[in-house]
CSV table of C-alpha atoms and ligand atoms in Angstrom, one decimal:
chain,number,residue,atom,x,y,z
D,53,UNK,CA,-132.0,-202.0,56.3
D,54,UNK,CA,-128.4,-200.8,55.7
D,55,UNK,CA,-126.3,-200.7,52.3
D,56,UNK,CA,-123.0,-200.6,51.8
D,57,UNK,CA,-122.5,-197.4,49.7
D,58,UNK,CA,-121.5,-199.8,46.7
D,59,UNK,CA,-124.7,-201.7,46.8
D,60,UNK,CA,-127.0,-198.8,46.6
D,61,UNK,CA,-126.6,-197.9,43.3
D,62,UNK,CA,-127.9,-201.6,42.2
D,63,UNK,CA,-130.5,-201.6,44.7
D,64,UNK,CA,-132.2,-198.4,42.7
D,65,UNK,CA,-131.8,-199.7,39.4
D,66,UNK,CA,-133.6,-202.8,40.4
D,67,UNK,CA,-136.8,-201.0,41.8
D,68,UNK,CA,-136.4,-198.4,38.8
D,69,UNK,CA,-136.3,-201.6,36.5
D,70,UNK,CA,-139.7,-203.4,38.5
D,71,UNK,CA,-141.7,-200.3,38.3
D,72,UNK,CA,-140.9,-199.6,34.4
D,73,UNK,CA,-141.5,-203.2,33.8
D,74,UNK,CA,-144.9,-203.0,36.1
D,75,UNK,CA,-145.9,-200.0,34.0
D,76,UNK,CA,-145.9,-202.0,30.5
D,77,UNK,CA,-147.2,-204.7,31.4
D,78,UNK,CA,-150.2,-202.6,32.4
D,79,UNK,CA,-149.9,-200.8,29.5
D,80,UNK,CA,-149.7,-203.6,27.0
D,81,UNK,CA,-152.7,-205.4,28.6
D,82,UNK,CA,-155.1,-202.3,29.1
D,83,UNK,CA,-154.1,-201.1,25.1
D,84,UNK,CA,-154.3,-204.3,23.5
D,85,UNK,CA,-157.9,-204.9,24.8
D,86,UNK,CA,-158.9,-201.5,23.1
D,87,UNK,CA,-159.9,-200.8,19.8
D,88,UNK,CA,-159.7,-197.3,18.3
D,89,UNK,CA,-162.7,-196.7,15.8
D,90,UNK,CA,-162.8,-193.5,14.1
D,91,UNK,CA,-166.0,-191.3,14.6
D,92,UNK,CA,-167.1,-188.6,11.8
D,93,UNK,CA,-169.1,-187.3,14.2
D,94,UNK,CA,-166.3,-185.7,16.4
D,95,UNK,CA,-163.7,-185.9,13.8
D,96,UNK,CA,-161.0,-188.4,15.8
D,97,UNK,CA,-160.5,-191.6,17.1
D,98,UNK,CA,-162.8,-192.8,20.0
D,99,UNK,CA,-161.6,-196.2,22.3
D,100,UNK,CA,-164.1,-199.2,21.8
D,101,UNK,CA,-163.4,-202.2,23.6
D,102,UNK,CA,-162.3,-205.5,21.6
D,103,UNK,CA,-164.6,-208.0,23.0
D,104,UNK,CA,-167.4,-206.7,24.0
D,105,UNK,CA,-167.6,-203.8,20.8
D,106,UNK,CA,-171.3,-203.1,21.6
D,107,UNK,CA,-172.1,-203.6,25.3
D,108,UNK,CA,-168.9,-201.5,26.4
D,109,UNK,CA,-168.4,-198.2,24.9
D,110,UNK,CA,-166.1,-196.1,26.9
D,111,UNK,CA,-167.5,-192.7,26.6
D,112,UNK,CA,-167.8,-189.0,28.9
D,113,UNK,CA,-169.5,-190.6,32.3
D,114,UNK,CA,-173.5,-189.1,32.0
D,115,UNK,CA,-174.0,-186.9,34.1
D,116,UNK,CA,-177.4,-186.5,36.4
D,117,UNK,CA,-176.8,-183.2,37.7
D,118,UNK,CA,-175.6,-181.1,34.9
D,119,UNK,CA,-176.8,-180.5,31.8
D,120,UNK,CA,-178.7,-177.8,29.2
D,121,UNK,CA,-180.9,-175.4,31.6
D,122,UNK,CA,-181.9,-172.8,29.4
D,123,UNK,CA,-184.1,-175.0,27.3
D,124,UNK,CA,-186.8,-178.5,28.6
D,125,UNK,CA,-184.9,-181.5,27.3
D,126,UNK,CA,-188.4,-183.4,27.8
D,127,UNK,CA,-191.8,-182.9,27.3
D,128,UNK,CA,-194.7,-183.7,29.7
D,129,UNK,CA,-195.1,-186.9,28.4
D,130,UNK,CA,-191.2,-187.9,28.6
D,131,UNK,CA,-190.4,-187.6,25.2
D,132,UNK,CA,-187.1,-186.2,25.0
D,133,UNK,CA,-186.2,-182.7,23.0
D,134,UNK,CA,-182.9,-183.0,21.3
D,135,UNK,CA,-180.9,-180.1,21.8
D,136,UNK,CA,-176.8,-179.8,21.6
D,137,UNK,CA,-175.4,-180.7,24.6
D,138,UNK,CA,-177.8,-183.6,25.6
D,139,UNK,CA,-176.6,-186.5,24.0
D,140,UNK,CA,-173.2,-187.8,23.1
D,141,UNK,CA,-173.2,-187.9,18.9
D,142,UNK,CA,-170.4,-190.4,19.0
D,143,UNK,CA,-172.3,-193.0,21.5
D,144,UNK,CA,-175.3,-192.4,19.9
D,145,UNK,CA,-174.1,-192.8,16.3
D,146,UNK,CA,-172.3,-196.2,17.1
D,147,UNK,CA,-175.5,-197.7,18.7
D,148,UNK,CA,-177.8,-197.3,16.1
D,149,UNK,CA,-175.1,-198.1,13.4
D,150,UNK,CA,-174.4,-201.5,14.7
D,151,UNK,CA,-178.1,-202.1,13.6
D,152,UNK,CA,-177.4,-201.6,9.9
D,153,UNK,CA,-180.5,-199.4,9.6
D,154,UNK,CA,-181.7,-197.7,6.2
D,155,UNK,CA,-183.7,-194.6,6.8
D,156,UNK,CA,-185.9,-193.3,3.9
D,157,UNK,CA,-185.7,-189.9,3.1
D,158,UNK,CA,-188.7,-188.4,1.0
D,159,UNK,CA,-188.6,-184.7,-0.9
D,160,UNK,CA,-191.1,-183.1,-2.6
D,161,UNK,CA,-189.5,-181.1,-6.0
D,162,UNK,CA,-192.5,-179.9,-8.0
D,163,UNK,CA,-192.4,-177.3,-10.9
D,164,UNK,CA,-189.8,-174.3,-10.0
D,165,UNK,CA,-188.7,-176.0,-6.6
D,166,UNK,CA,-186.8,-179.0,-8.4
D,167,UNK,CA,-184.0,-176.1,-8.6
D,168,UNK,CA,-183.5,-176.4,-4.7
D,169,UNK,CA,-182.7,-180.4,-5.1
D,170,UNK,CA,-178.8,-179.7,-5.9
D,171,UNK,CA,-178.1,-177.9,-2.7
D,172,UNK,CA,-180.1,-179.9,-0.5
D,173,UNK,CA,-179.0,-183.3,-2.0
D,174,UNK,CA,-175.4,-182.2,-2.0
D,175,UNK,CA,-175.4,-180.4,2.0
D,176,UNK,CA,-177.4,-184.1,3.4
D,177,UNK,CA,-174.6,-186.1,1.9
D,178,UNK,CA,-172.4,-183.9,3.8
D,179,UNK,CA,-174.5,-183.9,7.4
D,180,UNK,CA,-177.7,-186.0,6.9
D,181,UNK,CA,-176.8,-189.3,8.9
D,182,UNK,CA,-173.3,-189.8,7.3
D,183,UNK,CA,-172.1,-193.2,7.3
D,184,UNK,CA,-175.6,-194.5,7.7
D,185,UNK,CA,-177.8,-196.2,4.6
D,186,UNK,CA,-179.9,-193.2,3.3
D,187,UNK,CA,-182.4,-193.7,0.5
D,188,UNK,CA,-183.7,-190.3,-1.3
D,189,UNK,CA,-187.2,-190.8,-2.7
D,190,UNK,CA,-187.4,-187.4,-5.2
D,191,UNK,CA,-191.1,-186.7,-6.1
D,192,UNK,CA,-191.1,-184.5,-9.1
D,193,UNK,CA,-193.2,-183.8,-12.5
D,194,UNK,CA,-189.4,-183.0,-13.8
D,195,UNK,CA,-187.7,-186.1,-13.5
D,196,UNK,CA,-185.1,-184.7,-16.3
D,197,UNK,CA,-184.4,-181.7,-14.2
D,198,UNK,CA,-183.1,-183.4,-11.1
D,199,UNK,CA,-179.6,-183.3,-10.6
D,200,UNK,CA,-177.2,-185.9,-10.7
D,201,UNK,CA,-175.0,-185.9,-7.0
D,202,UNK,CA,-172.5,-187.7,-6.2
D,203,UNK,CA,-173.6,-190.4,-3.3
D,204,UNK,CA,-171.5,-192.0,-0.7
D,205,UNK,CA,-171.7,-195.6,-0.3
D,206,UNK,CA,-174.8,-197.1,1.1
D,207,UNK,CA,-176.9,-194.3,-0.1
D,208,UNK,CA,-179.1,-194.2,-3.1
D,209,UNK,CA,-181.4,-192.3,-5.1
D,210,UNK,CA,-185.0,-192.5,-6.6
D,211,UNK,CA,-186.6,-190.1,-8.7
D,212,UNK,CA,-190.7,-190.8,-8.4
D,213,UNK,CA,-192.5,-188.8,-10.8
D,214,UNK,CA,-195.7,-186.9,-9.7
D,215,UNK,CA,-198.6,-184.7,-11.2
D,216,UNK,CA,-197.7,-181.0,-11.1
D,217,UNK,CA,-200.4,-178.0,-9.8
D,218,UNK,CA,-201.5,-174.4,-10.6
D,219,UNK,CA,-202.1,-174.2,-6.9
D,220,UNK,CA,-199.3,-174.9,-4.0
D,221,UNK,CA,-201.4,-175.1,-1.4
D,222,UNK,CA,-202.3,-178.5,-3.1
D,223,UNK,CA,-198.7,-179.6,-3.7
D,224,UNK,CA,-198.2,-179.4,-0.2
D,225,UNK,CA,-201.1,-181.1,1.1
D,226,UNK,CA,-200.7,-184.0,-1.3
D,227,UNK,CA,-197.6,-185.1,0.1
D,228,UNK,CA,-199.5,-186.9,2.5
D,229,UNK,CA,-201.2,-188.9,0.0
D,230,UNK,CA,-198.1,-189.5,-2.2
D,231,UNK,CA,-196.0,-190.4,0.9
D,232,UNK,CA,-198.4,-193.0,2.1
D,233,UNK,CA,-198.9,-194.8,-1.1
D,234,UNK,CA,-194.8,-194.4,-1.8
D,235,UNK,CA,-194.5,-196.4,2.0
D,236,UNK,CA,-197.6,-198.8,0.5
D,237,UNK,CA,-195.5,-199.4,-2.8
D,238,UNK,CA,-191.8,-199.2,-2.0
D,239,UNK,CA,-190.8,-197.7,1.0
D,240,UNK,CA,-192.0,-200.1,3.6
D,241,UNK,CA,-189.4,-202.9,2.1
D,242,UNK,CA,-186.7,-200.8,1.8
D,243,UNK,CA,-186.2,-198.7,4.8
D,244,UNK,CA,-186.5,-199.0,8.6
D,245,UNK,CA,-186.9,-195.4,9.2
D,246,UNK,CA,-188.2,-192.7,7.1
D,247,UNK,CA,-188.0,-189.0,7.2
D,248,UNK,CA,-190.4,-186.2,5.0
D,249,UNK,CA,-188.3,-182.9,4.6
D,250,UNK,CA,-189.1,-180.0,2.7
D,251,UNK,CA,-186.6,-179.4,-0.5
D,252,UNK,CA,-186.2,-175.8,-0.2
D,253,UNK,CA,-183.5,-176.1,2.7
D,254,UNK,CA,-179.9,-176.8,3.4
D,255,UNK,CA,-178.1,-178.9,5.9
D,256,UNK,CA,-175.2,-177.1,8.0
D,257,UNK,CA,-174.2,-178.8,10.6
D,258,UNK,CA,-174.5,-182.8,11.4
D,259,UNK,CA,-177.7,-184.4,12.0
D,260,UNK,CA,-177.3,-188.2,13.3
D,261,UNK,CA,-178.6,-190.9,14.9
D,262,UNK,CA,-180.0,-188.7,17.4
D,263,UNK,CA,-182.8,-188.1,15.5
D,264,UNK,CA,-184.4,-191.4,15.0
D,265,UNK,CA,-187.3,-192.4,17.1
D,266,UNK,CA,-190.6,-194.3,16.8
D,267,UNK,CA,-192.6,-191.0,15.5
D,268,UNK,CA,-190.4,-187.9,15.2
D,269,UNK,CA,-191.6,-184.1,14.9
D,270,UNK,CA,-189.7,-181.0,15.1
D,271,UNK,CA,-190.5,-177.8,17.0
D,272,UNK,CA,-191.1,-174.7,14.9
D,273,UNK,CA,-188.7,-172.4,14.4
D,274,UNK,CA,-191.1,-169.0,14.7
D,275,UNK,CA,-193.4,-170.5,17.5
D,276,UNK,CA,-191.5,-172.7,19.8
D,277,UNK,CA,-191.4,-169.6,22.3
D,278,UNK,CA,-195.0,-168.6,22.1
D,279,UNK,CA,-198.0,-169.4,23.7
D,280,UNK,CA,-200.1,-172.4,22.7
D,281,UNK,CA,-203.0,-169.3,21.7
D,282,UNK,CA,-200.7,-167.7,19.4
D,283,UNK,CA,-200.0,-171.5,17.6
D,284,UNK,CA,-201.2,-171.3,14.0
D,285,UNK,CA,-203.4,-174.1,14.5
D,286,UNK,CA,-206.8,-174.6,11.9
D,287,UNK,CA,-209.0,-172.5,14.0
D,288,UNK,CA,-212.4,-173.5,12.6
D,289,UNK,CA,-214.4,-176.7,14.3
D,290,UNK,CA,-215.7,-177.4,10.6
D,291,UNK,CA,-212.8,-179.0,9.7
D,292,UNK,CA,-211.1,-181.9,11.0
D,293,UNK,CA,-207.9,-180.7,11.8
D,294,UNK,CA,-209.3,-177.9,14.4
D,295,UNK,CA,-207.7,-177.5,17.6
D,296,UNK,CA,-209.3,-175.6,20.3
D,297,UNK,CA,-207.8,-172.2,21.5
D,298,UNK,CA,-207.4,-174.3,24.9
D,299,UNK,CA,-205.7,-177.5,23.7
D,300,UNK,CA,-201.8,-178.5,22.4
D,301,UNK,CA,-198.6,-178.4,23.3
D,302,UNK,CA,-196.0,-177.3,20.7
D,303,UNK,CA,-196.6,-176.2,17.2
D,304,UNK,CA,-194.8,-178.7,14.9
D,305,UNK,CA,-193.3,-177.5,11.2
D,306,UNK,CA,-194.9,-179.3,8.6
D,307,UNK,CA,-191.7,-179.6,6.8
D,308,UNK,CA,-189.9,-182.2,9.2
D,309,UNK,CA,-191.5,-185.4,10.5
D,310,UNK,CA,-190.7,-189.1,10.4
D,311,UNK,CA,-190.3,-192.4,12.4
D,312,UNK,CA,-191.0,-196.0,12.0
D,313,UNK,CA,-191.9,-196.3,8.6
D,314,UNK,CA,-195.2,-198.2,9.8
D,315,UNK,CA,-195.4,-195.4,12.3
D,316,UNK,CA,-195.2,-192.5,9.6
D,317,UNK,CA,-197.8,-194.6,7.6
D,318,UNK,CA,-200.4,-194.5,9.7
D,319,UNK,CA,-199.7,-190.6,10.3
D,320,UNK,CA,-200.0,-190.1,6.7
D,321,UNK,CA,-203.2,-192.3,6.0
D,322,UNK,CA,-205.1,-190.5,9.0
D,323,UNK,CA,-203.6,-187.2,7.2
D,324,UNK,CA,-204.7,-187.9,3.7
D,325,UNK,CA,-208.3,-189.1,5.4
D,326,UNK,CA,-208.8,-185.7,7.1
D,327,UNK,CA,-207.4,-183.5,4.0
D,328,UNK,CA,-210.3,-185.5,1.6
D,329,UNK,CA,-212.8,-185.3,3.9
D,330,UNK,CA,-212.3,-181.7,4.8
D,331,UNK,CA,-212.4,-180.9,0.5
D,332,UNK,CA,-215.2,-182.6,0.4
D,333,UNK,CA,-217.1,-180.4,2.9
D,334,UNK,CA,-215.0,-178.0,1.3
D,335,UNK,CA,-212.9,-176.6,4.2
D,336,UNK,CA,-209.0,-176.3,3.6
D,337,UNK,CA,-207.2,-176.2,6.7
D,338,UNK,CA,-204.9,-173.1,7.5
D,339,UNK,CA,-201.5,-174.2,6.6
D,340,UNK,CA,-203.1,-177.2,4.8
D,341,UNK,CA,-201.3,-180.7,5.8
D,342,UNK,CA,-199.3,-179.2,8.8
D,343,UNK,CA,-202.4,-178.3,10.4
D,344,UNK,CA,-203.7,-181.8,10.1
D,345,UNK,CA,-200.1,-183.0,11.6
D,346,UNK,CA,-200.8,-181.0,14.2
D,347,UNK,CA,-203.5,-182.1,14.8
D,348,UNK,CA,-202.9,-185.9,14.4
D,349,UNK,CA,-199.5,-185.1,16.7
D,350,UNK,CA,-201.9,-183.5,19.4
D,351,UNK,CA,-203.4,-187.1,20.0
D,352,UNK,CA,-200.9,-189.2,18.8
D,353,UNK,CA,-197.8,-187.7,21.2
D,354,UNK,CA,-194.5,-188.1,19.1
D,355,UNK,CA,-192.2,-190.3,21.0
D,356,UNK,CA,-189.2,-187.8,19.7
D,357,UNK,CA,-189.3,-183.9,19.3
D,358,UNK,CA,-186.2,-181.9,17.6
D,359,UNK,CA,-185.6,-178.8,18.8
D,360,UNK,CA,-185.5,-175.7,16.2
D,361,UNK,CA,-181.7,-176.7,15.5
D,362,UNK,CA,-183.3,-179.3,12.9
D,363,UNK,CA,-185.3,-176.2,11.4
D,364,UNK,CA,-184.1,-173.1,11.3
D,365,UNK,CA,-185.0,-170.3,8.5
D,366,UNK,CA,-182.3,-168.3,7.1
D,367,UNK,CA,-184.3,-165.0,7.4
D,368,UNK,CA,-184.0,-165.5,11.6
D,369,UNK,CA,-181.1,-164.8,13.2
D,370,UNK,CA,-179.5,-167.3,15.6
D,371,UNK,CA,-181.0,-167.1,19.0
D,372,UNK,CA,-179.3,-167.8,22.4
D,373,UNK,CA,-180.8,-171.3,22.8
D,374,UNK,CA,-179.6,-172.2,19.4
D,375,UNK,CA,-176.5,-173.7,19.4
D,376,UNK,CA,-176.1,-174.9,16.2
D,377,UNK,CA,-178.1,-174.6,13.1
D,378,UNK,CA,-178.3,-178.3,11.7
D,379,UNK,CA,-180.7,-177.8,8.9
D,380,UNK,CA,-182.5,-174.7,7.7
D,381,UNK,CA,-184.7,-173.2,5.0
D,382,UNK,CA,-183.3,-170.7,2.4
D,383,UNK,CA,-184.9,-167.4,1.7
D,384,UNK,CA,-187.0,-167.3,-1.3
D,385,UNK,CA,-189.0,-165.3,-3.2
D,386,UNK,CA,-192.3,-167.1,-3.2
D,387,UNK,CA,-194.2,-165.1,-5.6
D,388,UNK,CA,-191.4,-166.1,-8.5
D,389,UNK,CA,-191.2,-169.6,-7.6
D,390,UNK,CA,-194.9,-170.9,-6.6
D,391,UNK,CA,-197.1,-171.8,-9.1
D,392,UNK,CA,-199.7,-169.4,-7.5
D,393,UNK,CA,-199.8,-166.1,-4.9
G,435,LIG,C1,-194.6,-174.2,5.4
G,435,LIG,C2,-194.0,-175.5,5.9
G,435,LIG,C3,-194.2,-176.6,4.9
G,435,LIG,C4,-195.6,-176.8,4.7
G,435,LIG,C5,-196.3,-175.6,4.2
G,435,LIG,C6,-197.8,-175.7,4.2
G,435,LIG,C7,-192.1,-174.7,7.2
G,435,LIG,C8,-190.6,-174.4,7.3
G,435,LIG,N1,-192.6,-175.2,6.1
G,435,LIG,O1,-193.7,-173.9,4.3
G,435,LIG,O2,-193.6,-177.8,5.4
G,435,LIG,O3,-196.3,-177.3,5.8
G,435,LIG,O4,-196.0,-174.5,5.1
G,435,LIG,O5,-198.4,-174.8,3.5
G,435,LIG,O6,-192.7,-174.6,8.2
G,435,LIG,N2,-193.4,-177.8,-2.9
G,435,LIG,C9,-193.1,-178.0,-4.2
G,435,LIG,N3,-193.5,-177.2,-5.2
G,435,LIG,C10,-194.3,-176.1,-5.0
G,435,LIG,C11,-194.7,-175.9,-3.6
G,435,LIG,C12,-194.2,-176.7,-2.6
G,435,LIG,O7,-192.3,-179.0,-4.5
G,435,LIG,O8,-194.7,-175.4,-5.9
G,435,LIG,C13,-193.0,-178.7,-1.9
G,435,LIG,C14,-191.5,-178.5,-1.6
G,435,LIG,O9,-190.9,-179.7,-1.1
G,435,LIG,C15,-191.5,-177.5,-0.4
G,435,LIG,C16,-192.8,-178.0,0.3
G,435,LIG,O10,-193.7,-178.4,-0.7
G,435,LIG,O11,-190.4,-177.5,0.3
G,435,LIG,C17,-193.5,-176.9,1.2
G,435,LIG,O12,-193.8,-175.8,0.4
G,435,LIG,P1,-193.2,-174.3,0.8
G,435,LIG,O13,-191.9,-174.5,1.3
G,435,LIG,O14,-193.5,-173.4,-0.3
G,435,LIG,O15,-194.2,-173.9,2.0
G,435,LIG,P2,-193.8,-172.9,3.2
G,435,LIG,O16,-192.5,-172.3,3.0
G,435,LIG,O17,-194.9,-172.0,3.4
């Protein structure tokens, strides 16, 4: 088609004027269906969509062919290992929030270690599931020595006071039976989830949603590179946490487990059971209640394992597998601050 030399200027207007008028109605369609929701766990805004806020999530398409290869993001029994870089915090984090979920947090501050409560209390309101409902349970013999934090919303505090020791070795093991009547008495109306962490740690880096699982243990940070006849498993078939040099699959670190809080129960009542019957014949196992979690762990397969990032020690330096540190434990001097060598 021919135009006269005066129409053409008109002609390209009008298709100028269709295609900017094509382009916001697109535009004002596509933008009005999406909501923008901001996510802690990346710091910015992510798109959710309007009417379908759950079901569709616009997120990073999953990929099936790349992902972390210098570290097993699975075990044997397809449990997954949670590692940086295989899981998306923000998807993850918006899933398990739309199910309002409280997650118990228990700490153990007896004697001198009530002086580690401050840091850890004030670094998990800073990473420990942020945004999520989060109730401390502080076991102490020094209720007047914890400190008072300041808590975001949703999260609360209670201080549970316990008999002291002249021996840690018993401190530690008694968690078990403190936890399981604490889940008995309290716990198992008040949370959904619950996780055990040792007090003499920090938090550096966020821990999420990520974490959750039916039963939850974490790899240790000294042995997760080491053959299963190097583990520090109770050695002796006397007592009932023993493990054959022949048997188990990772060594898991006393000071991080949780789960279901009817899941963590039973782990802790099986515990306890094992730790009285074993003082009874008495037999204490190597490293006391994390060798009967180990043990318990070895037939009961944990449906979630956490890398090292979710236990780190301060005296190790950062490996190449580690990506980030998440939470780890301080040096101490444990001759000052134990009740006994
Ligand atoms: C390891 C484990 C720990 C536990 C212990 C068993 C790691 C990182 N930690 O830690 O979880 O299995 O071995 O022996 O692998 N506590 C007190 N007051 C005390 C002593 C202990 O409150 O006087 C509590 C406190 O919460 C502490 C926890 O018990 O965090 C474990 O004690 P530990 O940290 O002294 O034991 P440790 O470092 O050998």
């Amino acid at each position: 088609m021919r135009f006269s030399s005066n129409v053409k200027p008109f002609v390209l207007l009008l298709i100028v004027g269709i295609f900017l008028l094509l382009g916001y109605v697109h535009y004002s369609f596509f933008n009005e269906r999406l909501n923008w929701v901001w996510c802690e766990a990346s710091n910015r805004d992510i798109p959710v969509d309007e009417d379908q806020r759950n079901t569709r999530l616009l997120y990073k398409q999953p990929s099936v062919l790349v992902g972390r290869t210098d570290v097993m993001a699975v075990t044997p029994w397809l449990a997954p290992i949670v590692w940086q870089g295989t899981f998306d915090p923000d998807l993850v984090d918006i899933i398990y929030k739309s199910m309002n979920l409280t997650i118990a947090t228990t700490v153990f501050a007896v004697g001198k270690y009530v002086r580690f409560l401050r840091d850890f209390l004030e670094t998990a309101e800073k990473y420990f599931l942020v945004d999520f409902n989060v109730r401390y349970y502080v076991f102490t013999d020094r209720p007047d020595n914890v400190p008072s934090v300041t808590m975001s919303q949703g999260r609360h505090l209670s201080v549970i006071q316990v008999p002291g020791s002249n021996r840690w070795q018993e401190i530690s093991a008694r968690r078990m039976e403190i936890i399981q009547t604490a889940i008995e008495r309290q716990i198992s109306r008040e949370a959904d989830y619950i996780f055990c962490l040792d007090v003499d740690s920090k938090f550096h880096a966020r821990w999420g949603a990520e974490s959750l699982g039916r039963l939850v243990a974490v790899i240790h940070p000294e042995l997760y590179n080491q053959p299963r006849d190097r583990f520090s498993y109770e050695r002796r078939p006397a007592s009932t946490a023993y493990i054959p040099m022949v048997e188990g699959d990772y060594y898991y670190a006393g000071a991080v487990f949780g789960g279901f809080v009817e899941d963590v129960y039973t782990l802790t009542k099986v515990c306890r059971k094992q730790l009285e019957k074993d003082a009874r014949n008495s037999i204490e196992a190597a490293w006391q209640e994390e060798s009967h979690l180990n043990r318990y762990l070895l037939y009961n397969k944990p449906s979630k394992l956490l890398s090292p990032e979710y236990l780190w020690q301060d005296f190790h330096g950062k490996t190449k597998e580690i990506k980030v540190i998440r939470f780890s434990g301080i040096i101490k001097n444990y001759a000052e601050i134990r009740p006994n060598v």
